[in-house]
Amino acid sequence: MKSTFKKGLALGLGLALTTKEQASKVVDELVEKGELSKQESKEFFNELLEKGKETQKELDQKMNEKLNHLLNELDLPTKEEVQELKERIAELESQLKKED
């Protein structure tokens, strides 16, 4: 298999593949079609897994960034702020009971 084709295929498939089973299935099909030798299949399999891991890591990072941005946009209170409010409410309720 040509190196540039192999790299392009690895990149494209690496974006879509995140599990060993999927990578193994793709590699097995390429071996059956005669597009990869057994030795190439091992190397290609490892490349696919690595690309899949890299892609998953990038997607996780982007999703976390988007989620944090959305949460900031919503201006929701933090856990600490909610806890402070609960404590303040309890304190005020206690004061009201003392006044009764």
mmCIF file of N, CA and C in Angstrom:
data_model
loop_
_atom_site.group_PDB
_atom_site.id
_atom_site.type_symbol
_atom_site.label_atom_id
_atom_site.label_comp_id
_atom_site.label_asym_id
_atom_site.label_seq_id
_atom_site.Cartn_x
_atom_site.Cartn_y
_atom_site.Cartn_z
ATOM 1 N N MET A 1 0.848 -1.169 0.000
ATOM 2 C CA MET A 1 0.000 0.000 0.000
ATOM 3 C C MET A 1 0.895 1.234 0.000
ATOM 4 N N LYS A 2 0.506 2.247 -0.741
ATOM 5 C CA LYS A 2 1.303 3.464 -0.812
ATOM 6 C C LYS A 2 1.239 4.212 0.515
ATOM 7 N N SER A 3 2.354 4.843 0.855
ATOM 8 C CA SER A 3 2.466 5.510 2.148
ATOM 9 C C SER A 3 1.445 6.638 2.311
ATOM 10 N N THR A 4 1.284 7.488 1.298
ATOM 11 C CA THR A 4 0.343 8.606 1.424
ATOM 12 C C THR A 4 -1.089 8.116 1.541
ATOM 13 N N PHE A 5 -1.425 7.079 0.777
ATOM 14 C CA PHE A 5 -2.769 6.512 0.863
ATOM 15 C C PHE A 5 -2.991 5.939 2.253
ATOM 16 N N LYS A 6 -1.984 5.235 2.740
ATOM 17 C CA LYS A 6 -2.064 4.610 4.061
ATOM 18 C C LYS A 6 -2.254 5.672 5.146
ATOM 19 N N LYS A 7 -1.494 6.772 5.057
ATOM 20 C CA LYS A 7 -1.609 7.840 6.045
ATOM 21 C C LYS A 7 -2.975 8.515 5.972
ATOM 22 N N GLY A 8 -3.440 8.762 4.761
ATOM 23 C CA GLY A 8 -4.752 9.382 4.592
ATOM 24 C C GLY A 8 -5.861 8.507 5.122
ATOM 25 N N LEU A 9 -5.766 7.229 4.827
ATOM 26 C CA LEU A 9 -6.763 6.284 5.309
ATOM 27 C C LEU A 9 -6.704 6.185 6.825
ATOM 28 N N ALA A 10 -5.502 6.157 7.365
ATOM 29 C CA ALA A 10 -5.348 6.087 8.819
ATOM 30 C C ALA A 10 -5.946 7.321 9.480
ATOM 31 N N LEU A 11 -5.732 8.476 8.891
ATOM 32 C CA LEU A 11 -6.280 9.703 9.455
ATOM 33 C C LEU A 11 -7.799 9.691 9.389
ATOM 34 N N GLY A 12 -8.336 9.369 8.231
ATOM 35 C CA GLY A 12 -9.788 9.346 8.067
ATOM 36 C C GLY A 12 -10.463 8.328 8.954
ATOM 37 N N LEU A 13 -9.916 7.149 8.988
ATOM 38 C CA LEU A 13 -10.495 6.104 9.825
ATOM 39 C C LEU A 13 -10.229 6.365 11.297
ATOM 40 N N GLY A 14 -9.081 6.943 11.575
ATOM 41 C CA GLY A 14 -8.754 7.258 12.961
ATOM 42 C C GLY A 14 -9.757 8.224 13.569
ATOM 43 N N LEU A 15 -10.297 9.102 12.749
ATOM 44 C CA LEU A 15 -11.305 10.033 13.234
ATOM 45 C C LEU A 15 -12.589 9.317 13.599
ATOM 46 N N ALA A 16 -12.877 8.243 12.895
ATOM 47 C CA ALA A 16 -14.141 7.537 13.110
ATOM 48 C C ALA A 16 -14.021 6.366 14.075
ATOM 49 N N LEU A 17 -12.832 5.849 14.250
ATOM 50 C CA LEU A 17 -12.659 4.643 15.060
ATOM 51 C C LEU A 17 -12.177 4.964 16.460
ATOM 52 N N THR A 18 -12.815 4.384 17.425
ATOM 53 C CA THR A 18 -12.367 4.592 18.801
ATOM 54 C C THR A 18 -12.230 3.284 19.562
ATOM 55 N N THR A 19 -12.627 2.180 18.965
ATOM 56 C CA THR A 19 -12.524 0.912 19.676
ATOM 57 C C THR A 19 -11.640 -0.063 18.923
ATOM 58 N N LYS A 20 -11.073 -0.986 19.669
ATOM 59 C CA LYS A 20 -10.219 -2.006 19.067
ATOM 60 C C LYS A 20 -11.002 -2.888 18.108
ATOM 61 N N GLU A 21 -12.252 -3.182 18.458
ATOM 62 C CA GLU A 21 -13.069 -4.062 17.617
ATOM 63 C C GLU A 21 -13.290 -3.448 16.244
ATOM 64 N N GLN A 22 -13.589 -2.161 16.218
ATOM 65 C CA GLN A 22 -13.811 -1.491 14.944
ATOM 66 C C GLN A 22 -12.527 -1.464 14.120
ATOM 67 N N ALA A 23 -11.423 -1.141 14.769
ATOM 68 C CA ALA A 23 -10.144 -1.083 14.068
ATOM 69 C C ALA A 23 -9.765 -2.456 13.544
ATOM 70 N N SER A 24 -9.965 -3.471 14.356
ATOM 71 C CA SER A 24 -9.636 -4.836 13.958
ATOM 72 C C SER A 24 -10.463 -5.265 12.752
ATOM 73 N N LYS A 25 -11.730 -4.930 12.752
ATOM 74 C CA LYS A 25 -12.615 -5.291 11.645
ATOM 75 C C LYS A 25 -12.160 -4.635 10.341
ATOM 76 N N VAL A 26 -11.827 -3.358 10.404
ATOM 77 C CA VAL A 26 -11.368 -2.639 9.213
ATOM 78 C C VAL A 26 -10.074 -3.244 8.693
ATOM 79 N N VAL A 27 -9.139 -3.512 9.595
ATOM 80 C CA VAL A 27 -7.845 -4.076 9.190
ATOM 81 C C VAL A 27 -8.036 -5.465 8.586
ATOM 82 N N ASP A 28 -8.867 -6.288 9.204
ATOM 83 C CA ASP A 28 -9.130 -7.632 8.677
ATOM 84 C C ASP A 28 -9.715 -7.574 7.270
ATOM 85 N N GLU A 29 -10.623 -6.639 7.037
ATOM 86 C CA GLU A 29 -11.212 -6.485 5.706
ATOM 87 C C GLU A 29 -10.161 -6.083 4.679
ATOM 88 N N LEU A 30 -9.246 -5.203 5.063
ATOM 89 C CA LEU A 30 -8.188 -4.779 4.145
ATOM 90 C C LEU A 30 -7.233 -5.931 3.837
ATOM 91 N N VAL A 31 -6.961 -6.777 4.820
ATOM 92 C CA VAL A 31 -6.105 -7.950 4.598
ATOM 93 C C VAL A 31 -6.808 -8.918 3.654
ATOM 94 N N GLU A 32 -8.104 -9.149 3.883
ATOM 95 C CA GLU A 32 -8.873 -10.057 3.026
ATOM 96 C C GLU A 32 -8.905 -9.575 1.581
ATOM 97 N N LYS A 33 -8.980 -8.271 1.389
ATOM 98 C CA LYS A 33 -9.014 -7.702 0.039
ATOM 99 C C LYS A 33 -7.625 -7.671 -0.594
ATOM 100 N N GLY A 34 -6.612 -7.988 0.192
ATOM 101 C CA GLY A 34 -5.245 -7.987 -0.321
ATOM 102 C C GLY A 34 -4.615 -6.608 -0.352
ATOM 103 N N GLU A 35 -5.221 -5.658 0.314
ATOM 104 C CA GLU A 35 -4.691 -4.299 0.321
ATOM 105 C C GLU A 35 -3.622 -4.103 1.392
ATOM 106 N N LEU A 36 -3.555 -5.042 2.341
ATOM 107 C CA LEU A 36 -2.546 -4.997 3.396
ATOM 108 C C LEU A 36 -1.972 -6.386 3.615
ATOM 109 N N SER A 37 -0.659 -6.442 3.889
ATOM 110 C CA SER A 37 -0.056 -7.715 4.282
ATOM 111 C C SER A 37 -0.271 -7.888 5.782
ATOM 112 N N LYS A 38 0.045 -9.078 6.288
ATOM 113 C CA LYS A 38 -0.106 -9.328 7.727
ATOM 114 C C LYS A 38 0.755 -8.354 8.543
ATOM 115 N N GLN A 39 1.998 -8.137 8.100
ATOM 116 C CA GLN A 39 2.892 -7.223 8.816
ATOM 117 C C GLN A 39 2.345 -5.800 8.776
ATOM 118 N N GLU A 40 1.903 -5.361 7.597
ATOM 119 C CA GLU A 40 1.333 -4.022 7.476
ATOM 120 C C GLU A 40 0.082 -3.879 8.345
ATOM 121 N N SER A 41 -0.680 -4.964 8.450
ATOM 122 C CA SER A 41 -1.930 -4.896 9.209
ATOM 123 C C SER A 41 -1.670 -4.612 10.686
ATOM 124 N N LYS A 42 -0.606 -5.190 11.226
ATOM 125 C CA LYS A 42 -0.278 -4.935 12.633
ATOM 126 C C LYS A 42 0.091 -3.470 12.851
ATOM 127 N N GLU A 43 0.918 -2.944 11.951
ATOM 128 C CA GLU A 43 1.330 -1.546 12.054
ATOM 129 C C GLU A 43 0.133 -0.617 11.863
ATOM 130 N N PHE A 44 -0.686 -0.942 10.868
ATOM 131 C CA PHE A 44 -1.853 -0.127 10.556
ATOM 132 C C PHE A 44 -2.855 -0.143 11.713
ATOM 133 N N PHE A 45 -3.042 -1.312 12.305
ATOM 134 C CA PHE A 45 -3.945 -1.452 13.454
ATOM 135 C C PHE A 45 -3.499 -0.531 14.585
ATOM 136 N N ASN A 46 -2.206 -0.546 14.873
ATOM 137 C CA ASN A 46 -1.673 0.312 15.934
ATOM 138 C C ASN A 46 -1.847 1.793 15.600
ATOM 139 N N GLU A 47 -1.655 2.147 14.312
ATOM 140 C CA GLU A 47 -1.862 3.529 13.887
ATOM 141 C C GLU A 47 -3.318 3.946 14.087
ATOM 142 N N LEU A 48 -4.233 3.056 13.713
ATOM 143 C CA LEU A 48 -5.655 3.364 13.867
ATOM 144 C C LEU A 48 -6.019 3.585 15.330
ATOM 145 N N LEU A 49 -5.518 2.729 16.187
ATOM 146 C CA LEU A 49 -5.808 2.883 17.615
ATOM 147 C C LEU A 49 -5.255 4.197 18.151
ATOM 148 N N GLU A 50 -4.048 4.522 17.749
ATOM 149 C CA GLU A 50 -3.429 5.760 18.221
ATOM 150 C C GLU A 50 -4.206 6.978 17.729
ATOM 151 N N LYS A 51 -4.576 6.962 16.446
ATOM 152 C CA LYS A 51 -5.361 8.076 15.891
ATOM 153 C C LYS A 51 -6.705 8.178 16.600
ATOM 154 N N GLY A 52 -7.321 7.044 16.872
ATOM 155 C CA GLY A 52 -8.602 7.039 17.572
ATOM 156 C C GLY A 52 -8.487 7.643 18.962
ATOM 157 N N LYS A 53 -7.413 7.287 19.670
ATOM 158 C CA LYS A 53 -7.189 7.836 21.015
ATOM 159 C C LYS A 53 -6.962 9.345 20.964
ATOM 160 N N GLU A 54 -6.150 9.778 19.983
ATOM 161 C CA GLU A 54 -5.877 11.209 19.839
ATOM 162 C C GLU A 54 -7.163 11.967 19.534
ATOM 163 N N THR A 55 -7.949 11.416 18.628
ATOM 164 C CA THR A 55 -9.199 12.059 18.239
ATOM 165 C C THR A 55 -10.160 12.129 19.413
ATOM 166 N N GLN A 56 -10.264 11.049 20.162
ATOM 167 C CA GLN A 56 -11.153 11.035 21.326
ATOM 168 C C GLN A 56 -10.724 12.079 22.342
ATOM 169 N N LYS A 57 -9.418 12.193 22.547
ATOM 170 C CA LYS A 57 -8.897 13.175 23.496
ATOM 171 C C LYS A 57 -9.235 14.596 23.040
ATOM 172 N N GLU A 58 -9.071 14.865 21.736
ATOM 173 C CA GLU A 58 -9.389 16.183 21.195
ATOM 174 C C GLU A 58 -10.879 16.481 21.324
ATOM 175 N N LEU A 59 -11.714 15.496 21.014
ATOM 176 C CA LEU A 59 -13.158 15.686 21.124
ATOM 177 C C LEU A 59 -13.573 15.940 22.567
ATOM 178 N N ASP A 60 -13.003 15.190 23.493
ATOM 179 C CA ASP A 60 -13.302 15.394 24.911
ATOM 180 C C ASP A 60 -12.938 16.811 25.346
ATOM 181 N N GLN A 61 -11.772 17.262 24.905
ATOM 182 C CA GLN A 61 -11.313 18.597 25.273
ATOM 183 C C GLN A 61 -12.248 19.661 24.702
ATOM 184 N N LYS A 62 -12.626 19.515 23.430
ATOM 185 C CA LYS A 62 -13.516 20.497 22.806
ATOM 186 C C LYS A 62 -14.893 20.494 23.465
ATOM 187 N N MET A 63 -15.387 19.313 23.802
ATOM 188 C CA MET A 63 -16.689 19.237 24.460
ATOM 189 C C MET A 63 -16.643 19.893 25.838
ATOM 190 N N ASN A 64 -15.567 19.663 26.573
ATOM 191 C CA ASN A 64 -15.417 20.298 27.887
ATOM 192 C C ASN A 64 -15.358 21.818 27.765
ATOM 193 N N GLU A 65 -14.631 22.298 26.751
ATOM 194 C CA GLU A 65 -14.545 23.740 26.530
ATOM 195 C C GLU A 65 -15.924 24.317 26.220
ATOM 196 N N LYS A 66 -16.663 23.651 25.331
ATOM 197 C CA LYS A 66 -18.010 24.115 24.965
ATOM 198 C C LYS A 66 -18.941 24.090 26.174
ATOM 199 N N LEU A 67 -18.881 23.017 26.939
ATOM 200 C CA LEU A 67 -19.740 22.895 28.113
ATOM 201 C C LEU A 67 -19.439 23.993 29.127
ATOM 202 N N ASN A 68 -18.165 24.229 29.378
ATOM 203 C CA ASN A 68 -17.782 25.293 30.312
ATOM 204 C C ASN A 68 -18.250 26.656 29.816
ATOM 205 N N HIS A 69 -18.124 26.880 28.510
ATOM 206 C CA HIS A 69 -18.578 28.145 27.918
ATOM 207 C C HIS A 69 -20.087 28.313 28.105
ATOM 208 N N LEU A 70 -20.838 27.250 27.824
ATOM 209 C CA LEU A 70 -22.293 27.313 27.979
ATOM 210 C C LEU A 70 -22.695 27.543 29.432
ATOM 211 N N LEU A 71 -22.032 26.863 30.339
ATOM 212 C CA LEU A 71 -22.340 27.051 31.759
ATOM 213 C C LEU A 71 -22.049 28.478 32.207
ATOM 214 N N ASN A 72 -20.970 29.044 31.699
ATOM 215 C CA ASN A 72 -20.651 30.438 32.027
ATOM 216 C C ASN A 72 -21.696 31.384 31.450
ATOM 217 N N GLU A 73 -22.159 31.086 30.248
ATOM 218 C CA GLU A 73 -23.185 31.908 29.602
ATOM 219 C C GLU A 73 -24.484 31.885 30.402
ATOM 220 N N LEU A 74 -24.826 30.731 30.962
ATOM 221 C CA LEU A 74 -26.065 30.595 31.722
ATOM 222 C C LEU A 74 -25.989 31.284 33.080
ATOM 223 N N ASP A 75 -24.782 31.563 33.521
ATOM 224 C CA ASP A 75 -24.552 32.230 34.798
ATOM 225 C C ASP A 75 -25.224 31.485 35.954
ATOM 226 N N LEU A 76 -25.057 30.173 35.957
ATOM 227 C CA LEU A 76 -25.613 29.339 37.020
ATOM 228 C C LEU A 76 -24.757 29.449 38.274
ATOM 229 N N PRO A 77 -25.384 29.341 39.435
ATOM 230 C CA PRO A 77 -24.587 29.389 40.671
ATOM 231 C C PRO A 77 -23.731 28.131 40.819
ATOM 232 N N THR A 78 -22.593 28.306 41.459
ATOM 233 C CA THR A 78 -21.709 27.171 41.712
ATOM 234 C C THR A 78 -22.224 26.387 42.912
ATOM 235 N N LYS A 79 -21.674 25.210 43.124
ATOM 236 C CA LYS A 79 -22.041 24.407 44.298
ATOM 237 C C LYS A 79 -21.753 25.179 45.583
ATOM 238 N N GLU A 80 -20.632 25.868 45.580
ATOM 239 C CA GLU A 80 -20.251 26.633 46.767
ATOM 240 C C GLU A 80 -21.264 27.740 47.048
ATOM 241 N N GLU A 81 -21.704 28.425 45.988
ATOM 242 C CA GLU A 81 -22.683 29.496 46.166
ATOM 243 C C GLU A 81 -24.016 28.947 46.682
ATOM 244 N N VAL A 82 -24.434 27.817 46.157
ATOM 245 C CA VAL A 82 -25.676 27.190 46.613
ATOM 246 C C VAL A 82 -25.544 26.786 48.076
ATOM 247 N N GLN A 83 -24.402 26.214 48.429
ATOM 248 C CA GLN A 83 -24.171 25.814 49.823
ATOM 249 C C GLN A 83 -24.207 27.026 50.753
ATOM 250 N N GLU A 84 -23.589 28.123 50.325
ATOM 251 C CA GLU A 84 -23.606 29.349 51.130
ATOM 252 C C GLU A 84 -25.038 29.839 51.330
ATOM 253 N N LEU A 85 -25.840 29.773 50.278
ATOM 254 C CA LEU A 85 -27.241 30.200 50.383
ATOM 255 C C LEU A 85 -28.029 29.301 51.330
ATOM 256 N N LYS A 86 -27.788 28.001 51.256
ATOM 257 C CA LYS A 86 -28.466 27.071 52.168
ATOM 258 C C LYS A 86 -28.125 27.395 53.618
ATOM 259 N N GLU A 87 -26.847 27.646 53.852
ATOM 260 C CA GLU A 87 -26.409 27.974 55.206
ATOM 261 C C GLU A 87 -27.031 29.287 55.677
ATOM 262 N N ARG A 88 -27.107 30.245 54.776
ATOM 263 C CA ARG A 88 -27.698 31.551 55.118
ATOM 264 C C ARG A 88 -29.189 31.402 55.420
ATOM 265 N N ILE A 89 -29.887 30.595 54.628
ATOM 266 C CA ILE A 89 -31.316 30.346 54.858
ATOM 267 C C ILE A 89 -31.520 29.682 56.212
ATOM 268 N N ALA A 90 -30.690 28.691 56.513
ATOM 269 C CA ALA A 90 -30.791 28.001 57.806
ATOM 270 C C ALA A 90 -30.557 28.978 58.950
ATOM 271 N N GLU A 91 -29.605 29.861 58.776
ATOM 272 C CA GLU A 91 -29.302 30.861 59.798
ATOM 273 C C GLU A 91 -30.488 31.815 59.991
ATOM 274 N N LEU A 92 -31.074 32.271 58.892
ATOM 275 C CA LEU A 92 -32.227 33.176 58.971
ATOM 276 C C LEU A 92 -33.441 32.485 59.593
ATOM 277 N N GLU A 93 -33.657 31.219 59.230
ATOM 278 C CA GLU A 93 -34.766 30.463 59.822
ATOM 279 C C GLU A 93 -34.573 30.328 61.332
ATOM 280 N N SER A 94 -33.344 30.088 61.720
ATOM 281 C CA SER A 94 -33.024 29.964 63.143
ATOM 282 C C SER A 94 -33.312 31.278 63.872
ATOM 283 N N GLN A 95 -32.946 32.395 63.267
ATOM 284 C CA GLN A 95 -33.195 33.706 63.867
ATOM 285 C C GLN A 95 -34.694 33.982 63.980
ATOM 286 N N LEU A 96 -35.452 33.584 62.957
ATOM 287 C CA LEU A 96 -36.904 33.786 62.986
ATOM 288 C C LEU A 96 -37.557 32.978 64.099
ATOM 289 N N LYS A 97 -37.093 31.767 64.304
ATOM 290 C CA LYS A 97 -37.645 30.923 65.358
ATOM 291 C C LYS A 97 -37.369 31.520 66.734
ATOM 292 N N LYS A 98 -36.208 32.137 66.899
ATOM 293 C CA LYS A 98 -35.842 32.758 68.177
ATOM 294 C C LYS A 98 -36.726 33.968 68.472
ATOM 295 N N GLU A 99 -37.135 34.676 67.417
ATOM 296 C CA GLU A 99 -37.957 35.875 67.585
ATOM 297 C C GLU A 99 -39.395 35.525 67.935
ATOM 298 N N ASP A 100 -39.827 34.313 67.589
ATOM 299 C CA ASP A 100 -41.217 33.906 67.862
ATOM 300 C C ASP A 100 -41.404 33.606 69.268
#
